[in-house]
mmCIF file of C-alpha atoms in Angstrom:
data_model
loop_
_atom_site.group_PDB
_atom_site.id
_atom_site.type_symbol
_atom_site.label_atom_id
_atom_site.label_comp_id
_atom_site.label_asym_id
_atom_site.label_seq_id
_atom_site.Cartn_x
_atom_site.Cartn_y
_atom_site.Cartn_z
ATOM 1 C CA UNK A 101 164.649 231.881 213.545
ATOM 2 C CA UNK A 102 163.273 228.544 214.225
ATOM 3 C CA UNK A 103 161.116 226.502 211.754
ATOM 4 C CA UNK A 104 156.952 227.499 212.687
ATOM 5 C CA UNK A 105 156.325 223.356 213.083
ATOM 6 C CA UNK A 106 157.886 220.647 215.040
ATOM 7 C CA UNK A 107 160.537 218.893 213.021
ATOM 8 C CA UNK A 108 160.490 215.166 212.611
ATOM 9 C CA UNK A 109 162.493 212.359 211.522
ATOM 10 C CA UNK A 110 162.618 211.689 207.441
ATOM 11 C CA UNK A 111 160.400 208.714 207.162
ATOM 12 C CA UNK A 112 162.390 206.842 204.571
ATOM 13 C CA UNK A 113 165.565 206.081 206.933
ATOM 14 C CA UNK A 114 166.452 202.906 207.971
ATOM 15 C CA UNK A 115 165.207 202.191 211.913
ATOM 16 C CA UNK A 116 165.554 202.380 214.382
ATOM 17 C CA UNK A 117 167.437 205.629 213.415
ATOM 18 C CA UNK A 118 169.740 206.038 216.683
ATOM 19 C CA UNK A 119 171.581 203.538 215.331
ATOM 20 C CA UNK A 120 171.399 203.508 212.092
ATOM 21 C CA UNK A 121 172.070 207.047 211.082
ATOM 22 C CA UNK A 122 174.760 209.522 211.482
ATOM 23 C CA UNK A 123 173.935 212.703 209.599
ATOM 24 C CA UNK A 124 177.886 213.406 209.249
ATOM 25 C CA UNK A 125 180.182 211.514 206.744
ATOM 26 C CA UNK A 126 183.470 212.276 207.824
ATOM 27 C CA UNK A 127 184.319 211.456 211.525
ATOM 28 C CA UNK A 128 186.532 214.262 212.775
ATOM 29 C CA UNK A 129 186.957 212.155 216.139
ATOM 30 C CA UNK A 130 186.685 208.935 217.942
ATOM 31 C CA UNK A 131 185.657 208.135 221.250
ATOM 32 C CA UNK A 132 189.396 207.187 222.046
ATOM 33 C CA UNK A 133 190.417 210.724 221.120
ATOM 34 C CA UNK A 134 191.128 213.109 224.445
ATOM 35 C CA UNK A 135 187.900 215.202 224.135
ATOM 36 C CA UNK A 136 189.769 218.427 225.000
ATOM 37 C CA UNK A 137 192.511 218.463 222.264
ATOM 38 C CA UNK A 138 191.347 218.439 219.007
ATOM 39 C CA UNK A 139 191.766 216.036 216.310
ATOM 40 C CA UNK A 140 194.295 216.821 213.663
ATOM 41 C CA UNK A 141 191.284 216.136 211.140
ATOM 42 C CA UNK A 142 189.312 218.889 213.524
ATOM 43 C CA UNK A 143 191.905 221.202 213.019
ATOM 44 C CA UNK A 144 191.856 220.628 209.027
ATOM 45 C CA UNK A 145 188.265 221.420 208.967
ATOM 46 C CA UNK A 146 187.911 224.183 211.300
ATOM 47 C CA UNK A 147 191.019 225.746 209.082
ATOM 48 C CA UNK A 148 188.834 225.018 206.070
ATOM 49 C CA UNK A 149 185.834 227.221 207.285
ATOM 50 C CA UNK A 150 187.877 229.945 208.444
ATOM 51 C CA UNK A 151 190.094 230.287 204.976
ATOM 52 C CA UNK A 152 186.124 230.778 203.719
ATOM 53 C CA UNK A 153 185.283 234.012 206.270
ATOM 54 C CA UNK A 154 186.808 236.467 203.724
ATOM 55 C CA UNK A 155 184.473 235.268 201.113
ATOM 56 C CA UNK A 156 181.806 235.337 203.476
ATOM 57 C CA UNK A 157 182.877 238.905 204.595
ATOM 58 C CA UNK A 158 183.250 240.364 201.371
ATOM 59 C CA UNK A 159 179.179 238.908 200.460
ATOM 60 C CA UNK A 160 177.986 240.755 203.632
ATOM 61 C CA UNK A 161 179.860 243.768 203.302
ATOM 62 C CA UNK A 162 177.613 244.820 199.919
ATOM 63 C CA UNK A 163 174.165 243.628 201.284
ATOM 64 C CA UNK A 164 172.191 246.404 200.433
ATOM 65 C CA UNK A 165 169.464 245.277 203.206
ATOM 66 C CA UNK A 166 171.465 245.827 206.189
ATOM 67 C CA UNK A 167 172.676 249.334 207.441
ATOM 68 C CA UNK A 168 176.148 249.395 208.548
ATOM 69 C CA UNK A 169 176.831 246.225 206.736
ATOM 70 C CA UNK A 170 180.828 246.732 205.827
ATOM 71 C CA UNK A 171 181.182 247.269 210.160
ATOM 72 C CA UNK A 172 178.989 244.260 210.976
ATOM 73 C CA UNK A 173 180.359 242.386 208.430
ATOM 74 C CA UNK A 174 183.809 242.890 209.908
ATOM 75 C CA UNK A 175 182.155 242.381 213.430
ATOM 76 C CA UNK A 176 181.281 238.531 212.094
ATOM 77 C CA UNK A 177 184.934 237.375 210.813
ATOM 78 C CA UNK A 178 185.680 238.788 214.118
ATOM 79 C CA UNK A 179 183.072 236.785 215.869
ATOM 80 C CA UNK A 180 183.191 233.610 214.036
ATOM 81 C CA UNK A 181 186.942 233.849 213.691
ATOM 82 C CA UNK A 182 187.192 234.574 217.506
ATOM 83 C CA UNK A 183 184.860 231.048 217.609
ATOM 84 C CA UNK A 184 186.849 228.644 215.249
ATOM 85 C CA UNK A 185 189.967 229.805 217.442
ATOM 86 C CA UNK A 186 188.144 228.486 220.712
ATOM 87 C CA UNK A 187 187.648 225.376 219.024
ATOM 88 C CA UNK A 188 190.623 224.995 218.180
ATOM 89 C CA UNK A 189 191.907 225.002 221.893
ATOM 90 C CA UNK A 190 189.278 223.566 223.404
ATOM 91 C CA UNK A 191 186.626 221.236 220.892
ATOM 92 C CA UNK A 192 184.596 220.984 223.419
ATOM 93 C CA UNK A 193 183.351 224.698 223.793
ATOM 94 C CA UNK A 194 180.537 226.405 221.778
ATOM 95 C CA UNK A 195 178.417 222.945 221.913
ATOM 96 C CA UNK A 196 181.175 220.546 220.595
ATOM 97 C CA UNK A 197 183.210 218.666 219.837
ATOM 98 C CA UNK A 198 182.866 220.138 216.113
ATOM 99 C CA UNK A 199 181.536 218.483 213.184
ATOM 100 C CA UNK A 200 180.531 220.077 209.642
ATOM 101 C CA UNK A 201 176.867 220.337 211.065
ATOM 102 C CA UNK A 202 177.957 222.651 214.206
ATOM 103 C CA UNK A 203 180.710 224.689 212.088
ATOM 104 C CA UNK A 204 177.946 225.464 209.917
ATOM 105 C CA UNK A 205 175.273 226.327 212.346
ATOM 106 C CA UNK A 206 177.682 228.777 214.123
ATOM 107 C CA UNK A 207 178.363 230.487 210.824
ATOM 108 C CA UNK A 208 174.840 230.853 210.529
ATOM 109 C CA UNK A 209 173.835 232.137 213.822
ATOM 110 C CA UNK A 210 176.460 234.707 213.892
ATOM 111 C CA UNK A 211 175.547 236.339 210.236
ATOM 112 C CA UNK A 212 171.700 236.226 211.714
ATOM 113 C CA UNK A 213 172.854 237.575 215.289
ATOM 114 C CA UNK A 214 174.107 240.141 213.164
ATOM 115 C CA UNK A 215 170.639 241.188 210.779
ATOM 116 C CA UNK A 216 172.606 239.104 207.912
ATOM 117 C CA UNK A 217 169.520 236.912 206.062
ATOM 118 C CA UNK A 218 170.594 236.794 203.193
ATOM 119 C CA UNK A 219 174.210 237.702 201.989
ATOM 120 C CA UNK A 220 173.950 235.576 198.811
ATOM 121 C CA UNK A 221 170.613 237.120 197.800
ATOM 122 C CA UNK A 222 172.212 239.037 194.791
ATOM 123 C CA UNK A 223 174.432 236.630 193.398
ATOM 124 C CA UNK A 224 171.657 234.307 193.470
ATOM 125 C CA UNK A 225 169.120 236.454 191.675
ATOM 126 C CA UNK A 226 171.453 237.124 188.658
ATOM 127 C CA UNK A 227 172.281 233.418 188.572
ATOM 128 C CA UNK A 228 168.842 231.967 188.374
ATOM 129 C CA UNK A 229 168.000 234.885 185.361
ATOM 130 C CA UNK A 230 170.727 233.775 183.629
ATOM 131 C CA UNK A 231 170.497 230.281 184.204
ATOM 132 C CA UNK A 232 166.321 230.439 183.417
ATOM 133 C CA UNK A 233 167.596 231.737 179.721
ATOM 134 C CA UNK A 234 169.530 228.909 178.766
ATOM 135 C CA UNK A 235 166.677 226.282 180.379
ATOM 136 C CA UNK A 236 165.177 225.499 176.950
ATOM 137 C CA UNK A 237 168.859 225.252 175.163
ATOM 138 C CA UNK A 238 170.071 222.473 177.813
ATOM 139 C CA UNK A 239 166.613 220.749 177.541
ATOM 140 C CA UNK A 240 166.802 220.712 173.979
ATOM 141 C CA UNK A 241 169.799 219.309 173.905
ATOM 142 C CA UNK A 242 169.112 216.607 175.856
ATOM 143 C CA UNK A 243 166.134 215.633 174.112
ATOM 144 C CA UNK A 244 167.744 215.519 171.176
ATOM 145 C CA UNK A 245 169.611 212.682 172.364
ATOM 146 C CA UNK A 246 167.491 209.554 171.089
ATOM 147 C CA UNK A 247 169.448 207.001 173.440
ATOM 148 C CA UNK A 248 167.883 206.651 177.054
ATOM 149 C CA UNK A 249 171.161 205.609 178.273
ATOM 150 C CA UNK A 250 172.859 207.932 176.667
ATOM 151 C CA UNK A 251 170.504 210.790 177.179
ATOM 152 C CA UNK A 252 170.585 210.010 181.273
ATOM 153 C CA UNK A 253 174.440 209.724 181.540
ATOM 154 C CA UNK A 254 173.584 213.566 179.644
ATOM 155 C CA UNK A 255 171.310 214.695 182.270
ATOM 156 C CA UNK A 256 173.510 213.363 184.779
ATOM 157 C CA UNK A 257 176.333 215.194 183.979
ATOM 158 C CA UNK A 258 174.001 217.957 183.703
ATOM 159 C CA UNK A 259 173.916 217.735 187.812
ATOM 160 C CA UNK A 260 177.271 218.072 187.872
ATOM 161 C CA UNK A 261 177.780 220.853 185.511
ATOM 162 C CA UNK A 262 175.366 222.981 187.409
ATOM 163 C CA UNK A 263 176.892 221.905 190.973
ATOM 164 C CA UNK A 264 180.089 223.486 190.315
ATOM 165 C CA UNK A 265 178.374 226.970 190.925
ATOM 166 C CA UNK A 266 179.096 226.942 195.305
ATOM 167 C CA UNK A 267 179.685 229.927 196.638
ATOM 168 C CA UNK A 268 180.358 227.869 199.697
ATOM 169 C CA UNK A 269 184.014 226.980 198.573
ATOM 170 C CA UNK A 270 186.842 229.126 198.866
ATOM 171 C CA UNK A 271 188.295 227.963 195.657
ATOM 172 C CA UNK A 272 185.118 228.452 193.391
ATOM 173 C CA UNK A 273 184.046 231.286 194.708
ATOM 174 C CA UNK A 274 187.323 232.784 193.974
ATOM 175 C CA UNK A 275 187.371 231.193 190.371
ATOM 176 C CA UNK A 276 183.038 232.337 190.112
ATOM 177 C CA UNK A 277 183.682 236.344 190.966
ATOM 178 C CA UNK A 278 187.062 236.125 188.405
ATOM 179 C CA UNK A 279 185.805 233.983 185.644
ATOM 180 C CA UNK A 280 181.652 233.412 186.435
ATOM 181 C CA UNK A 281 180.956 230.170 185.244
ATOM 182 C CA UNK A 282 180.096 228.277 181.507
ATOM 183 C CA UNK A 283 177.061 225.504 181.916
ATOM 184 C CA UNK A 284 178.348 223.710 178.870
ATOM 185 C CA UNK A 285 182.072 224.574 179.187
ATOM 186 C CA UNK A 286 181.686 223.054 182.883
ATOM 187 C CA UNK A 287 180.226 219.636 181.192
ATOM 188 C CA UNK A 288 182.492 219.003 178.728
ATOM 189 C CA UNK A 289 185.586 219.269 181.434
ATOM 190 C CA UNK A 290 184.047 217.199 183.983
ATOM 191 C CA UNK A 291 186.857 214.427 185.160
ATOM 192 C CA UNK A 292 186.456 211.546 182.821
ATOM 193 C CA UNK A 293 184.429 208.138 184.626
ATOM 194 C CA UNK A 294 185.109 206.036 186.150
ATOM 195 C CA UNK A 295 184.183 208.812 188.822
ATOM 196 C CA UNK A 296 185.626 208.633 192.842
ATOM 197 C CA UNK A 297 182.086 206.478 193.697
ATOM 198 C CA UNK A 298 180.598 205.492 189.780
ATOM 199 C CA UNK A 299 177.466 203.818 190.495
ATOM 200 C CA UNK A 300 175.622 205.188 186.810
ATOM 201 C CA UNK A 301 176.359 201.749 184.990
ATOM 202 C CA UNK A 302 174.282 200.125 187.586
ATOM 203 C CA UNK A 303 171.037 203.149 187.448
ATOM 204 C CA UNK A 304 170.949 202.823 183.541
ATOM 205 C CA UNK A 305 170.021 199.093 184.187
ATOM 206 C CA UNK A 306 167.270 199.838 186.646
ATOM 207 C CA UNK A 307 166.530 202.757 184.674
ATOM 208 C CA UNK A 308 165.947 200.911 181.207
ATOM 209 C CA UNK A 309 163.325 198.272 183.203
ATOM 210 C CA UNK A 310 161.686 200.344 185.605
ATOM 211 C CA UNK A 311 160.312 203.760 186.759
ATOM 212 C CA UNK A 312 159.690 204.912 190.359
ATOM 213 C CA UNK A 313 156.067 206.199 191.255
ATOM 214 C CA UNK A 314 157.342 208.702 193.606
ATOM 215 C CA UNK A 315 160.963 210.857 194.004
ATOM 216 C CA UNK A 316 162.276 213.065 196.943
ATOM 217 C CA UNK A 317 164.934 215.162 195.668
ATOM 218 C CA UNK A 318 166.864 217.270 198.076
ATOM 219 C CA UNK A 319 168.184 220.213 195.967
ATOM 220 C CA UNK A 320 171.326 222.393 196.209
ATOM 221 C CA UNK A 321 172.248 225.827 194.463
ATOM 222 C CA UNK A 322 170.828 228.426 192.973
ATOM 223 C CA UNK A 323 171.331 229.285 189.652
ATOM 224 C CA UNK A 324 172.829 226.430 187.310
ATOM 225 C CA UNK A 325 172.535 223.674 189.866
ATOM 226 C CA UNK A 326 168.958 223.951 190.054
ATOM 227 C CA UNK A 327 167.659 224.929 186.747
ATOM 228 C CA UNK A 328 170.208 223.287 184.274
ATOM 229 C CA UNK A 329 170.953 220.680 186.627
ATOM 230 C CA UNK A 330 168.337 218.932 188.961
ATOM 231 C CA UNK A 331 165.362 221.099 186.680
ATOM 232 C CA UNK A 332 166.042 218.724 183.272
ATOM 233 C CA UNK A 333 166.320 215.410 185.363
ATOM 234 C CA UNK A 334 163.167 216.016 187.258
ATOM 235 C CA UNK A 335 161.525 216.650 184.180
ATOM 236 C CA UNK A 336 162.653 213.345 182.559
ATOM 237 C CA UNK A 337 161.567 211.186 185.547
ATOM 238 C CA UNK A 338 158.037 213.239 185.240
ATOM 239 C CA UNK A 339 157.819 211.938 181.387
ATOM 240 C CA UNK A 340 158.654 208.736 182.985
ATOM 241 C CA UNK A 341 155.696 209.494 185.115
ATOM 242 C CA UNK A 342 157.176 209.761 188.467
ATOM 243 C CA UNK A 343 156.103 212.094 190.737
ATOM 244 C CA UNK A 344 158.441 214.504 191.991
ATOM 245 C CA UNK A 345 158.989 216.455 195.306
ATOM 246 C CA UNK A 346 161.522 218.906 195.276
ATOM 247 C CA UNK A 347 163.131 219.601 199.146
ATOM 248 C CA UNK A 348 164.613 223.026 199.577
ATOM 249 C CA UNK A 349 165.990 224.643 202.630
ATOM 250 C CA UNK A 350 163.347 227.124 204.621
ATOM 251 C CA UNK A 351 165.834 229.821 205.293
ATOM 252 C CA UNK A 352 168.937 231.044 203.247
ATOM 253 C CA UNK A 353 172.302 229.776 203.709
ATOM 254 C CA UNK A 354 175.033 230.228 201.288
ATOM 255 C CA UNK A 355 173.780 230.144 197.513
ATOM 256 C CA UNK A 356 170.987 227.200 198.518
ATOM 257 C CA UNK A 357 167.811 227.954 196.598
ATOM 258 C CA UNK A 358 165.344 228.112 199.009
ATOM 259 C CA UNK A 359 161.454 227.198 199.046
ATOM 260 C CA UNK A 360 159.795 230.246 198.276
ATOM 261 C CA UNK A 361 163.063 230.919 195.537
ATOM 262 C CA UNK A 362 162.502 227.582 193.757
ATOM 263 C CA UNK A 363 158.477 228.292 193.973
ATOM 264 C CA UNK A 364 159.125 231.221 191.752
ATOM 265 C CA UNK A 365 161.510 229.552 189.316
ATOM 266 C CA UNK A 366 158.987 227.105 188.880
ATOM 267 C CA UNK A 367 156.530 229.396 187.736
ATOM 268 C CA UNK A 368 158.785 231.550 185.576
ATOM 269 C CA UNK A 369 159.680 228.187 183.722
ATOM 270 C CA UNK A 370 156.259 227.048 183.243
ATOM 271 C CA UNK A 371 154.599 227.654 180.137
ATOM 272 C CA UNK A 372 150.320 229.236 180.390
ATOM 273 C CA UNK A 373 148.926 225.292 180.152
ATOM 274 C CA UNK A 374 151.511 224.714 183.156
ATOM 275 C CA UNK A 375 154.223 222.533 181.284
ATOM 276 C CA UNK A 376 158.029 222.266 181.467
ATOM 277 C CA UNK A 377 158.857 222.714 177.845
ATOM 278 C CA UNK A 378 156.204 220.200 176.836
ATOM 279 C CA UNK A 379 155.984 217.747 179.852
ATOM 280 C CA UNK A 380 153.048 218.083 182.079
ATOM 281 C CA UNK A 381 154.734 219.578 185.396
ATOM 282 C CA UNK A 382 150.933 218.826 187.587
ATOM 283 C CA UNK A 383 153.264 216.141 189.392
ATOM 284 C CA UNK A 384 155.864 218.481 190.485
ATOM 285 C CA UNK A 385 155.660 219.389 193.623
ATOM 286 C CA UNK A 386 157.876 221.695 196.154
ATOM 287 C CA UNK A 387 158.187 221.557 199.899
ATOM 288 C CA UNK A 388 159.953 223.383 202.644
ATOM 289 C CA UNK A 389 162.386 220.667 203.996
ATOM 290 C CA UNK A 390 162.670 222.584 206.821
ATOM 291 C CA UNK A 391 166.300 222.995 207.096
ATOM 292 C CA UNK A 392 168.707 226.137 207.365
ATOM 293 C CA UNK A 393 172.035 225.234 206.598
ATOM 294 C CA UNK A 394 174.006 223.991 203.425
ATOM 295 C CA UNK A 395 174.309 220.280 205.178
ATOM 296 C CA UNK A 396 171.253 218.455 206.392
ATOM 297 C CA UNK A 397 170.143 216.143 209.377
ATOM 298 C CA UNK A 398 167.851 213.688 208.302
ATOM 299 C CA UNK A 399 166.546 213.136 211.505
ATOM 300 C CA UNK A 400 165.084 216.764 211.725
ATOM 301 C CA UNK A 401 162.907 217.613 208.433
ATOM 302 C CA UNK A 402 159.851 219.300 208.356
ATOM 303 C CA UNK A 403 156.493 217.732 208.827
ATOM 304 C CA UNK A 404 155.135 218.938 205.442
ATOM 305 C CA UNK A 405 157.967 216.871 203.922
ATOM 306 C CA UNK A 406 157.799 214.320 205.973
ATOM 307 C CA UNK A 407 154.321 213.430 205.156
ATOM 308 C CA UNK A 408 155.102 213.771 201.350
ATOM 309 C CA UNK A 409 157.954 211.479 201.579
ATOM 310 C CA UNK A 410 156.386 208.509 203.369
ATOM 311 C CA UNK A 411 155.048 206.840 200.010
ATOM 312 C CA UNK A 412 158.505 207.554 198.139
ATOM 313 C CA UNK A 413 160.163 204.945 196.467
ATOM 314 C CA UNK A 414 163.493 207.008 195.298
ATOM 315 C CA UNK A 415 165.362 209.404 197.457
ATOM 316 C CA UNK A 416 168.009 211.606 195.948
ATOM 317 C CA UNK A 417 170.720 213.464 197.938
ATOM 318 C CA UNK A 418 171.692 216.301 195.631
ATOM 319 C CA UNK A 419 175.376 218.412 195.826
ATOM 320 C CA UNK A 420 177.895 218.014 198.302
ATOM 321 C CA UNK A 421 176.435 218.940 201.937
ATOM 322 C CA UNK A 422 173.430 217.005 201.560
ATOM 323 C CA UNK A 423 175.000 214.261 199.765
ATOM 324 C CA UNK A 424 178.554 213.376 200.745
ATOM 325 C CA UNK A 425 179.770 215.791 203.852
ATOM 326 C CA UNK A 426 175.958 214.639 205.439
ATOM 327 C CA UNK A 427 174.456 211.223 204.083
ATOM 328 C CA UNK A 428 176.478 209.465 201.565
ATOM 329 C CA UNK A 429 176.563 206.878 204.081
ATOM 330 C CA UNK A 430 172.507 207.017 205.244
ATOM 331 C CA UNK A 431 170.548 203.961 204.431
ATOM 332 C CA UNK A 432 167.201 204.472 203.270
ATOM 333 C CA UNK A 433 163.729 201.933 203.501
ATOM 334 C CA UNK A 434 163.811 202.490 199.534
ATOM 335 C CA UNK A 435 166.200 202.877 196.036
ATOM 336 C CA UNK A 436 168.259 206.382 196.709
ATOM 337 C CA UNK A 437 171.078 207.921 194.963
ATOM 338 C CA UNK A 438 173.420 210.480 196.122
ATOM 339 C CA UNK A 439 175.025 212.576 193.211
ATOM 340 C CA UNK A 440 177.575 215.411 193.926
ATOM 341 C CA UNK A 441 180.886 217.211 193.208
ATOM 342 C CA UNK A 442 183.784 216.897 195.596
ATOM 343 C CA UNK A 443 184.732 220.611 195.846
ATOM 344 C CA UNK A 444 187.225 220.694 199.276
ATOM 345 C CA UNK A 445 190.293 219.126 199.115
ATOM 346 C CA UNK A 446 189.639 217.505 202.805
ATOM 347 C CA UNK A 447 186.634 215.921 201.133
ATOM 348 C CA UNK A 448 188.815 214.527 198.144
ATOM 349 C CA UNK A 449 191.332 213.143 200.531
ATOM 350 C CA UNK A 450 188.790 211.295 202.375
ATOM 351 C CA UNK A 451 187.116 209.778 199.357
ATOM 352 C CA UNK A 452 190.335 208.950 197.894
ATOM 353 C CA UNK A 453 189.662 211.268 194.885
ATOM 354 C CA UNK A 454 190.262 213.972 193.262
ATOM 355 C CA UNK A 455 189.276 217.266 193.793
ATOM 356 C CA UNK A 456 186.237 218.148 191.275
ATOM 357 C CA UNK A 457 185.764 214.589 191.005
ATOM 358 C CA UNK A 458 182.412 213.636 190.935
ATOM 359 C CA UNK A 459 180.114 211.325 193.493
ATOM 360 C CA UNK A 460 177.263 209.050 191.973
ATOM 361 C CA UNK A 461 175.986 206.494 194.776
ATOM 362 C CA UNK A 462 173.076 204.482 193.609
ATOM 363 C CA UNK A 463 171.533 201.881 196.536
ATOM 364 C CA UNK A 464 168.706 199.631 194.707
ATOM 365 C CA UNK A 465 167.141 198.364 197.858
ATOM 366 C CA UNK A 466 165.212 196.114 195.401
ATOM 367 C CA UNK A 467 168.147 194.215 194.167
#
């Protein structure tokens, strides 16, 4: 299902874009690789997203929307299986050679081939209650702390805390349908700083002399991510008086809270005079970025977001698709900051980190 509107370039990237951004971080070939063998680091990642079918199997197999689930579900690790394998002998098939945008997109197009809209739908539901009844505890806590440095460091590893809930990973979503998942537990066991990219040293000195007039945040997850996560920040950089535009993905893919999702979160959170927990929320604003998958192409948003956008002065990447598998390297007209949790060990590798170690790029285009 295609967007309604023409998509459009994100107005806040460097041009000309064609050669100045590449949507993908990790370069899983180079032009002096033979373009029909694939790339040991192709075979890595197309491994990666196949040990993740059975996850993605087991999700479809209980969606109560679609009759006959359990026999389609089996029909797409067939499918998409039967796909990874033909990349694997020739990269070049299925629109390649493969990158994390086009493994993701066929994942995607065989679950929708399929009547799958929605396999996370569930899971996300009971994630966002339970994360919407511990909203005023987390906020609390961080206004409690008196400290702006201290309090954003707080908030910050508030983002992280909440971005551990991916259903997208193998590993977590093995460790989420064992253990579920502790908001505070997760923050206090975050690896210590100096973090795989540390750039928060740097933000608390911008942040301390100045505040932005205008922030694009690209949000992640459902559930904690959103709520206990991105939710507090926003609302600090609101007191700040910074308008805010939250970006969420037009269609479902994975646990990603989508636009009409975060729309009602929004509400639920709001008190009758329209505040979050005591901030005027009038300058909150959500749009429909557009996009369908769990990693995004800057260079394809949706019109409504680009128009927002153009007057932005901060950009913010949030969680691991949008911010280090797509963009960590994109290079923005204004101050952005990409902030995420390296989840796959591929991803650690390439970083040179560890895995759950956390990424917190900040480019002040201001100096």
């Amino acid at each position: 299902m295609e967007s309604a509107s023409e998509m459009v370039p994100f107005p806040l990237l460097q041009t000309p874009i064609e050669s100045n951004y590449r949507a993908c971080t990790i370069p899983y070939r180079f032009p002096s690789d033979h373009p029909k063998r694939p790339t040991p680091t192709e075979l890595a990642w197309i491994d990666l997203f196949r040990n993740s079918i059975p996850s993605f199997r087991n999700r479809a197999e209980s969606d109560p929307t679609v009759p006959d689930a359990p026999v389609r579900a089996q029909k797409f690790a067939e499918r998409y299986g039967a796909i990874l394998e033909d990349l694997k002998k020739d990269p070049e098939s299925h629109g390649g050679p493969p990158d994390c945008i086009l493994l993701c997109r066929l994942r995607e197009q065989v679950l929708r081939e399929l009547g799958f809209r929605d396999i996370f739908k569930k899971v996300k539901d009971e994630e966002n209650a339970k994360a919407i009844s511990l909203f005023s505890d987390v906020v609390n806590l961080n206004d409690a702390i008196e400290d702006e440095g201290r309090r954003l460091e707080n908030l910050v590893k508030g983002i992280f805390a909440g971005n551990i809930f991916d259903l997208g990973s193998a590993q977590l979503a093995e460790v989420f349908s064992r253990d579920g998942m502790s908001f505070l537990a997760s923050c206090q066991n975050l690896l210590p700083r100096p973090w795989v990219i540390d750039d928060l040293d740097t933000l608390k000195l911008k942040w301390s002399k100045k505040s932005w007039k205008k922030a694009i945040i690209f949000v992640d997850n459902s559930g904690a991510d959103i709520i206990l996560g991105i939710l507090p920040f926003a609302r600090e950089l609101l007191r700040r008086g910074t308008q805010v535009v939250l970006a969420a993905n037009d269609l479902p893919s994975i646990n990603d809270v989508t636009y009409p999702e975060l729309i009602e979160i929004i509400s639920k959170l709001k008190d009758e005079d329209g505040k979050l927990m005591g901030v005027d929320a009038s300058n909150l604003l959500i749009a429909n970025s557009g996009n369908d998958l769990p990693v995004i192409d800057l260079s394809q948003v949706s019109q409504e977001l680009a128009f927002l956008a153009a007057d932005a002065d901060l950009v913010i990447m949030e969680g691991m698709g949008r911010g280090i598998e797509t963009n960590l390297y994109a290079q923005f007209k204004c101050d952005s900051l990409k902030i995420a949790m390296v989840k796959h060990p591929e991803v650690a590798q390439f970083l040179g980190g560890r895995l759950y170690d956390c990424v917190f790029k900040y480019s002040d285009i201001s100096g």
